[in-house]
Amino acid sequence: MRVLILGGDGYLGWPTAMMLAAKGDDVFAVDNYLRRTIARQTSSEALVDNPNLEDRARIFEERTGHHVEVRIGDVTDMRFLERVVRDVQPEAVIHYAEQPSAPYSMRGFDEARLTLQNNLNATFNLIWAVLQHVPECHIVKLGTMGEYGTPDIDIEEGWIEIEHKGRRDRFLFPRQAGSLYHTTKILDTDLLWFYVRTFGLRVTDLMQGPVYGISTAEADLDEALLPNFHYDDIFGTVVNRFLVQAVAGVPLTVYGKGGQTRGYLNLRDTMQCIDLAVRHPPAAGELRIMNQFTETFSVNELARRVQDAGRALGLEVKVQSLPNPRKEPEEHYYNPAHSALLDLGLQPTYMTEAVLCSMLEMVMRYRDRIAVDRILPRVTWRA
Ligand code: USQ
């Protein structure tokens, strides 16, 4: 297939580019280095020094013989995106090109505006570029489980049937996000749904939970091919952060009571999910929504697991409850459905002690690079 990846330099984008190229697809990766720029501006650089996208692609090709075609540019610039889509004529576009950090989006007006404008303009431009140049193309959009929030009812996969005053209809599942970043993902879904039902676009919206991991089949070939592994309070997701904290001897930063429960998945499973979604496109005029995670954990459970894995490697890992910098329920009901990707063939990689230990061992190799001053929360959910 001819696959265009927007956000091809990201934590998910780069491993996806390698995975699809290794399977023999024609892969085109686009990025404008927004995340790297923001990471530098906020002193939130990744644990491992990652070569830029063109260098990564060159090193990957030297190691494997597989080519990833790189275009550096900004997809919020419609002239650039149109040119790429017209030239590439993709059969699938994987859209990761968004500002992905909830804390960054809550830092102040400038960061909120950048997140809103970047994320919505990227999605809007993609919709129009596809409509105008490749209307049959399958858009695979990375959404987030955070769109649903934590309602006191079971969460469905995107859609819910509602009976009201004796009549029934099917609607998008109610959404109520906990950060501006997550809210932009709700707005993305609404934009996509409008153009799907009005102009017959073909879209998969993947509601993904927090991802952890640093290893994929291709990333393991060479240190230069590793994904961007963040452990700071802005770009680091909670499991990756806890593993680095365990190695650095910093008490694990449980926010508030630690009962916050989310659906997690290993980076390797993100790769599987994307592959399954791309190979099984929905019909034209369908917005297919799948919940993308394999296991649910509370923050307290995650801390306990990382503590146990650390102990197995001789690390003394402490846990500390910090005042929660976020505004979120700390004890709540959480029961989201997640069968669609399993039905397509997803084989979960569970968060076993062995998986956590192998990540800890990886982090230990870079112990000297850990900057402990970017671990504690620097952003709060206050105006
Ligand atoms: N948390 C802690 N301690 C920490 C960091 C986080 O207790 O040191 C808690 C948070 O308060 C939250 C939970 O852990 O309750 C998850 O936080 P996170 O930072 O791992 O994830 P989040 O900010 O929600 O965002 C991440 C990705 C985002 C993706 C989302 C999926 O950055 O791009 O959309 O996970 S989800 O959370 O399901 O919406």
Coordinates of C-alpha atoms and ligand atoms in Angstrom, one line a residue:
M1 CA 0.0 0.0 0.0
R2 CA 1.0 3.6 -0.4
V3 CA 0.7 5.0 3.1
L4 CA 1.2 8.6 4.2
I5 CA 2.1 9.2 7.9
L6 CA 1.5 12.7 9.2
G7 CA 3.6 13.2 12.3
G8 CA 6.2 10.6 11.2
D9 CA 8.9 11.8 13.6
G10 CA 6.8 11.2 16.7
Y11 CA 6.8 8.6 19.5
L12 CA 4.2 6.6 17.5
G13 CA 4.9 8.0 14.0
W14 CA 8.5 6.9 13.6
P15 CA 8.0 3.3 14.8
T16 CA 4.9 3.1 12.5
A17 CA 6.9 4.3 9.5
M18 CA 9.5 1.6 10.1
M19 CA 6.9 -1.1 10.8
L20 CA 5.0 -0.5 7.6
A21 CA 8.1 -0.1 5.4
A22 CA 9.4 -3.4 6.8
K23 CA 6.2 -5.0 5.7
G24 CA 6.8 -3.8 2.2
D25 CA 4.5 -0.8 2.0
D26 CA 5.5 2.4 0.3
V27 CA 5.8 4.8 3.2
F28 CA 5.9 8.6 3.2
A29 CA 6.6 10.3 6.5
V30 CA 5.8 14.0 7.0
D31 CA 6.8 16.1 10.0
N32 CA 7.6 19.7 10.9
Y33 CA 9.4 18.9 14.2
L34 CA 6.8 20.7 16.3
R35 CA 7.2 18.2 19.2
R36 CA 11.0 18.6 19.2
T37 CA 10.7 22.4 19.1
I38 CA 8.2 22.4 22.0
A39 CA 10.3 19.9 24.0
R40 CA 13.4 22.2 23.6
Q41 CA 11.3 25.3 24.6
T42 CA 10.0 23.6 27.7
S43 CA 13.3 21.7 28.7
S44 CA 11.6 18.4 28.1
E45 CA 14.0 16.6 25.7
A46 CA 13.7 12.9 25.4
L47 CA 15.9 10.4 27.3
V48 CA 17.8 9.2 24.2
D49 CA 19.1 11.6 21.6
N50 CA 17.1 10.8 18.5
P51 CA 18.6 11.6 15.1
N52 CA 16.3 13.8 12.9
L53 CA 13.8 12.2 10.6
E54 CA 15.9 12.2 7.5
D55 CA 18.9 10.7 9.4
R56 CA 16.7 8.1 11.0
A57 CA 15.3 7.1 7.6
R58 CA 18.8 6.9 6.2
I59 CA 20.1 4.7 9.0
F60 CA 17.0 2.5 8.8
E61 CA 17.5 2.0 5.1
E62 CA 21.2 1.1 5.7
R63 CA 20.2 -1.5 8.3
T64 CA 17.2 -3.0 6.5
G65 CA 17.1 -2.0 2.9
H66 CA 13.7 -0.6 3.4
H67 CA 13.0 3.0 2.3
V68 CA 10.9 5.7 4.2
E69 CA 10.4 8.8 2.0
V70 CA 10.6 11.9 4.2
R71 CA 9.0 15.3 3.6
I72 CA 9.7 18.1 6.1
G73 CA 6.8 20.6 6.3
D74 CA 3.8 21.8 8.2
V75 CA 0.4 20.1 7.5
T76 CA -1.4 23.2 8.8
D77 CA -0.1 24.8 5.6
M78 CA -2.7 23.6 3.1
R79 CA -0.4 24.4 0.1
F80 CA 2.2 22.0 1.5
L81 CA -0.2 19.3 2.5
E82 CA -2.1 19.4 -0.9
R83 CA 1.2 19.0 -2.8
V84 CA 2.2 16.0 -0.7
V85 CA -1.2 14.3 -1.0
R86 CA -1.4 15.0 -4.8
D87 CA 2.1 13.7 -5.3
V88 CA 1.9 10.6 -3.1
Q89 CA -1.7 9.5 -4.0
P90 CA -2.0 7.6 -0.7
E91 CA -4.4 4.7 -0.2
A92 CA -4.2 5.3 3.6
V93 CA -3.2 8.3 5.6
I94 CA -2.3 7.8 9.3
H95 CA -2.8 11.1 11.1
Y96 CA -0.6 11.6 14.2
A97 CA 0.3 15.3 13.4
E98 CA -1.0 16.8 16.6
Q99 CA 0.3 18.5 19.7
P100 CA -0.1 15.4 21.9
S101 CA 0.6 16.7 25.5
A102 CA -2.3 17.5 27.9
P103 CA 0.0 19.4 30.3
Y104 CA 1.4 21.6 27.5
S105 CA -2.1 22.5 26.3
M106 CA -2.9 23.7 29.9
R107 CA 0.2 25.7 30.4
G108 CA -1.3 29.1 29.3
F109 CA -3.0 31.0 26.5
D110 CA -0.2 30.7 23.9
E111 CA 0.1 26.9 24.4
A112 CA -3.7 26.4 24.4
R113 CA -4.0 28.4 21.2
L114 CA -1.2 26.5 19.5
T115 CA -2.8 23.2 20.5
L116 CA -6.2 24.2 19.3
Q117 CA -5.0 25.7 16.0
N118 CA -2.5 23.1 15.2
N119 CA -4.7 20.1 15.9
L120 CA -7.9 21.3 14.2
N121 CA -6.2 22.9 11.2
A122 CA -4.2 19.7 10.6
T123 CA -7.3 17.6 10.7
F124 CA -9.3 20.1 8.6
N125 CA -6.6 20.4 5.9
L126 CA -6.3 16.6 5.7
I127 CA -10.0 16.2 5.2
W128 CA -10.0 18.7 2.3
A129 CA -6.8 17.4 0.8
V130 CA -8.3 13.9 0.7
L131 CA -11.7 15.0 -0.6
Q132 CA -10.0 16.9 -3.4
H133 CA -7.3 14.5 -4.5
V134 CA -7.9 11.0 -3.1
P135 CA -11.5 10.7 -2.0
E136 CA -11.3 6.9 -1.7
C137 CA -8.3 7.1 0.7
H138 CA -8.7 5.7 4.2
I139 CA -8.0 8.2 6.9
V140 CA -6.7 6.5 10.1
K141 CA -6.9 9.2 12.8
L142 CA -5.4 8.8 16.2
G143 CA -8.0 9.8 18.8
T144 CA -7.8 9.2 22.5
M145 CA -9.7 7.4 25.2
G146 CA -9.6 10.7 27.0
E147 CA -12.3 12.0 24.7
Y148 CA -14.8 10.0 26.8
G149 CA -13.5 11.1 30.1
T150 CA -14.6 9.0 33.1
P151 CA -18.4 8.8 33.0
D152 CA -20.3 6.8 35.6
I153 CA -21.6 4.4 32.9
D154 CA -19.9 1.8 30.7
I155 CA -18.0 3.4 27.7
E156 CA -18.8 2.0 24.3
E157 CA -16.6 2.0 21.2
G158 CA -17.5 5.3 19.8
W159 CA -21.3 5.0 19.4
I160 CA -24.3 4.5 21.7
E161 CA -27.9 3.7 21.0
I162 CA -30.2 6.0 23.0
E163 CA -33.9 5.5 23.7
H164 CA -35.6 8.8 24.5
K165 CA -39.4 9.2 25.0
G166 CA -40.1 6.0 23.2
R167 CA -37.8 6.5 20.2
R168 CA -34.3 5.2 19.5
D169 CA -31.3 6.5 17.6
R170 CA -27.5 6.0 17.4
F171 CA -25.1 8.8 18.4
L172 CA -21.5 9.4 19.1
F173 CA -20.8 8.3 22.7
P174 CA -21.0 11.4 25.0
R175 CA -17.6 13.1 25.3
Q176 CA -16.2 15.2 28.2
A177 CA -12.5 15.6 28.2
G178 CA -10.1 16.6 31.0
S179 CA -7.7 18.8 29.2
L180 CA -7.7 21.2 26.2
Y181 CA -5.6 18.7 24.3
H182 CA -8.1 16.0 24.8
T183 CA -10.9 18.4 23.8
T184 CA -9.2 19.1 20.5
K185 CA -9.5 15.4 19.8
I186 CA -13.2 15.6 20.4
L187 CA -13.5 18.4 18.0
D188 CA -11.4 16.4 15.4
T189 CA -13.9 13.6 15.8
D190 CA -16.8 15.9 15.2
L191 CA -15.2 17.4 12.1
L192 CA -14.4 14.0 10.7
W193 CA -18.0 12.7 11.4
F194 CA -19.5 15.7 9.6
Y195 CA -17.4 15.1 6.5
V196 CA -18.0 11.3 6.6
R197 CA -21.8 11.7 6.7
T198 CA -21.9 14.6 4.3
F199 CA -19.2 13.7 1.7
G200 CA -18.7 9.9 2.2
L201 CA -15.1 9.9 3.6
R202 CA -13.7 6.6 4.9
V203 CA -12.4 7.1 8.4
T204 CA -11.1 5.0 11.3
D205 CA -10.8 6.9 14.6
L206 CA -8.7 5.1 17.2
M207 CA -9.4 6.0 20.8
Q208 CA -6.1 5.2 22.3
G209 CA -5.1 5.1 26.0
P210 CA -1.7 6.1 27.3
V211 CA 1.1 4.1 25.6
Y212 CA 4.3 2.8 27.3
G213 CA 7.4 1.2 25.9
I214 CA 10.5 1.8 23.9
S215 CA 10.9 -1.4 22.0
T216 CA 9.5 -2.5 18.6
A217 CA 10.8 -5.1 16.2
E218 CA 12.6 -2.4 14.1
A219 CA 13.5 0.0 16.9
D220 CA 15.5 -2.8 18.6
L221 CA 17.9 -3.0 15.6
D222 CA 19.8 0.2 16.4
E223 CA 20.0 2.8 19.1
A224 CA 19.5 5.4 16.4
L225 CA 16.1 4.0 15.6
L226 CA 14.6 4.2 19.1
P227 CA 11.4 6.1 19.5
N228 CA 11.4 9.4 21.4
F229 CA 11.2 8.3 25.0
H230 CA 10.0 11.1 27.2
Y231 CA 9.9 11.0 31.0
D232 CA 9.3 14.7 31.7
D233 CA 6.0 16.0 33.1
I234 CA 4.9 17.4 29.7
F235 CA 5.5 14.7 27.1
G236 CA 6.1 11.7 29.3
T237 CA 3.2 9.3 29.8
V238 CA 2.8 7.9 33.3
V239 CA 4.3 4.4 32.9
N240 CA 7.4 5.7 31.0
R241 CA 7.8 8.3 33.7
F242 CA 7.5 5.9 36.6
L243 CA 10.2 3.6 35.0
V244 CA 12.7 6.5 34.7
Q245 CA 11.8 7.7 38.3
A246 CA 12.5 4.2 39.6
V247 CA 16.0 4.2 37.9
A248 CA 16.8 7.8 39.0
G249 CA 15.8 7.0 42.7
V250 CA 13.0 9.6 42.6
P251 CA 9.8 8.5 44.4
L252 CA 7.1 7.6 41.9
T253 CA 4.9 10.7 41.4
V254 CA 1.4 9.5 42.0
Y255 CA -1.0 12.5 41.4
G256 CA -3.6 12.8 44.2
K257 CA -5.3 9.6 45.5
G258 CA -4.0 7.6 42.5
G259 CA -7.4 5.9 41.8
Q260 CA -7.4 7.5 38.3
T261 CA -7.9 4.5 36.0
R262 CA -7.1 4.4 32.3
G263 CA -6.7 1.9 29.5
Y264 CA -3.0 1.2 28.7
L265 CA -1.1 -0.5 25.9
N266 CA 2.4 -1.4 24.9
L267 CA 4.0 0.5 22.0
R268 CA 4.2 -2.9 20.2
D269 CA 0.5 -3.2 20.4
T270 CA 0.0 0.3 19.0
M271 CA 1.9 -1.0 16.0
Q272 CA -0.3 -4.0 15.7
C273 CA -3.5 -1.9 16.0
I274 CA -2.4 0.6 13.3
D275 CA -1.4 -2.3 11.0
L276 CA -4.8 -4.0 11.6
A277 CA -6.7 -0.7 11.0
V278 CA -4.8 0.1 7.8
R279 CA -5.3 -3.5 6.3
H280 CA -9.1 -3.5 7.2
P281 CA -10.5 -0.2 5.9
P282 CA -14.1 0.7 6.6
A283 CA -16.6 1.4 3.8
A284 CA -16.9 4.8 2.2
G285 CA -19.2 6.9 4.4
E286 CA -18.4 5.0 7.6
L287 CA -16.7 6.5 10.7
R288 CA -15.4 3.4 12.4
I289 CA -14.3 4.0 16.0
M290 CA -12.2 1.5 18.0
N291 CA -11.0 1.7 21.6
Q292 CA -7.3 1.1 21.5
F293 CA -5.9 -0.3 24.8
T294 CA -5.3 -3.8 26.2
E295 CA -5.6 -3.4 30.0
T296 CA -6.9 -1.0 32.6
F297 CA -4.9 0.1 35.7
S298 CA -5.2 2.8 38.3
V299 CA -2.2 4.9 38.9
N300 CA -1.7 3.2 42.3
E301 CA -1.6 -0.2 40.6
L302 CA 1.0 1.1 38.1
A303 CA 3.2 2.4 40.9
R304 CA 2.9 -1.0 42.6
R305 CA 3.9 -2.9 39.5
V306 CA 6.9 -0.6 38.8
Q307 CA 7.9 -0.9 42.4
D308 CA 7.8 -4.8 42.2
A309 CA 9.7 -4.8 38.9
G310 CA 12.3 -2.4 40.4
R311 CA 12.7 -4.6 43.4
A312 CA 13.4 -7.6 41.2
L313 CA 16.3 -5.7 39.7
G314 CA 17.6 -4.5 43.1
L315 CA 16.3 -1.0 42.9
E316 CA 14.7 0.6 45.9
V317 CA 11.6 2.3 44.6
K318 CA 9.5 4.6 46.8
V319 CA 6.1 6.0 46.0
Q320 CA 5.0 9.5 46.8
S321 CA 1.5 11.1 46.6
L322 CA 1.7 14.6 45.2
P323 CA -1.1 17.2 45.2
N324 CA -2.7 16.5 41.8
P325 CA -1.7 19.2 39.3
R326 CA -4.7 18.2 37.1
K327 CA -8.4 18.5 37.6
E328 CA -9.7 14.9 37.3
P329 CA -11.7 12.4 39.4
E330 CA -9.2 10.4 41.6
E331 CA -11.7 7.7 42.3
H332 CA -14.2 6.7 39.7
Y333 CA -16.0 4.0 37.7
Y334 CA -14.2 2.9 34.5
N335 CA -15.4 0.1 32.3
P336 CA -14.7 0.8 28.6
A337 CA -15.4 -1.8 25.8
H338 CA -12.4 -2.8 23.7
S339 CA -13.3 -5.8 21.5
A340 CA -13.1 -4.3 18.0
L341 CA -9.3 -4.6 17.6
L342 CA -9.2 -8.0 19.3
D343 CA -11.8 -9.1 16.8
L344 CA -9.5 -7.9 14.0
G345 CA -6.7 -10.1 15.4
L346 CA -4.8 -8.0 18.0
Q347 CA -2.6 -10.2 20.2
P348 CA -2.0 -8.2 23.4
T349 CA 1.4 -7.7 25.0
Y350 CA 0.5 -7.5 28.6
M351 CA 2.3 -5.5 31.3
T352 CA 4.1 -8.3 32.9
E353 CA 7.0 -7.9 35.4
A354 CA 9.3 -9.2 32.6
V355 CA 8.1 -6.4 30.2
L356 CA 8.6 -3.8 32.9
C357 CA 12.1 -5.2 33.8
S358 CA 13.3 -5.1 30.3
M359 CA 12.2 -1.5 30.0
L360 CA 13.9 -0.7 33.3
E361 CA 17.1 -2.3 32.0
M362 CA 16.9 -0.2 28.9
V363 CA 16.4 3.0 31.0
M364 CA 19.4 2.0 33.2
R365 CA 21.6 2.2 30.1
Y366 CA 20.8 5.9 29.9
R367 CA 20.8 6.6 33.6
D368 CA 23.4 9.4 33.2
R369 CA 21.1 11.3 30.9
I370 CA 18.2 11.6 33.3
A371 CA 17.5 15.2 34.3
V372 CA 15.7 15.0 37.5
D373 CA 14.6 18.6 37.4
R374 CA 12.0 17.8 34.6
I375 CA 10.3 15.1 36.6
L376 CA 8.0 16.9 39.1
P377 CA 4.9 18.5 37.6
R378 CA 5.6 22.1 36.3
V379 CA 2.1 22.7 34.9
T380 CA -1.2 22.9 36.9
W381 CA -4.8 23.0 35.6
R382 CA -5.3 26.5 37.0
A383 CA -5.8 29.6 34.9
Ligands
USQ1 N1 -0.3 10.7 36.3 C1 0.2 10.5 37.6 N2 1.5 10.8 37.8 C2 2.4 11.2 36.8 C3 1.8 11.3 35.5 C4 0.5 11.1 35.3 O1 -0.5 10.2 38.6 O2 3.5 11.4 37.0 C5 -1.7 10.3 36.1 C6 -2.5 11.5 35.4 O3 -3.0 12.4 36.4 C7 -3.6 10.7 34.7 C8 -2.9 9.4 34.3 O4 -1.8 9.3 35.2 O5 -4.6 10.4 35.5 C9 -2.5 9.3 32.9 O6 -1.6 10.4 32.6 P1 -0.6 10.4 31.3 O7 0.2 11.6 31.4 O8 0.0 9.1 31.2 O9 -1.7 10.5 30.1 P2 -2.5 11.7 29.5 O10 -2.1 13.1 30.0 O11 -4.0 11.4 29.7 O12 -2.1 11.7 28.0 C10 -1.5 10.5 27.3 C11 -0.9 11.0 26.0 C12 -2.0 11.5 25.1 C13 -3.0 10.4 25.0 C14 -3.5 10.0 26.3 C15 -4.5 8.8 26.3 O13 0.1 12.0 26.3 O14 -1.4 11.9 23.9 O15 -4.1 10.9 24.2 O16 -2.4 9.5 27.1 S1 -5.8 8.9 27.5 O17 -5.1 9.2 28.8 O18 -6.5 7.7 27.5 O19 -6.6 10.0 27.1

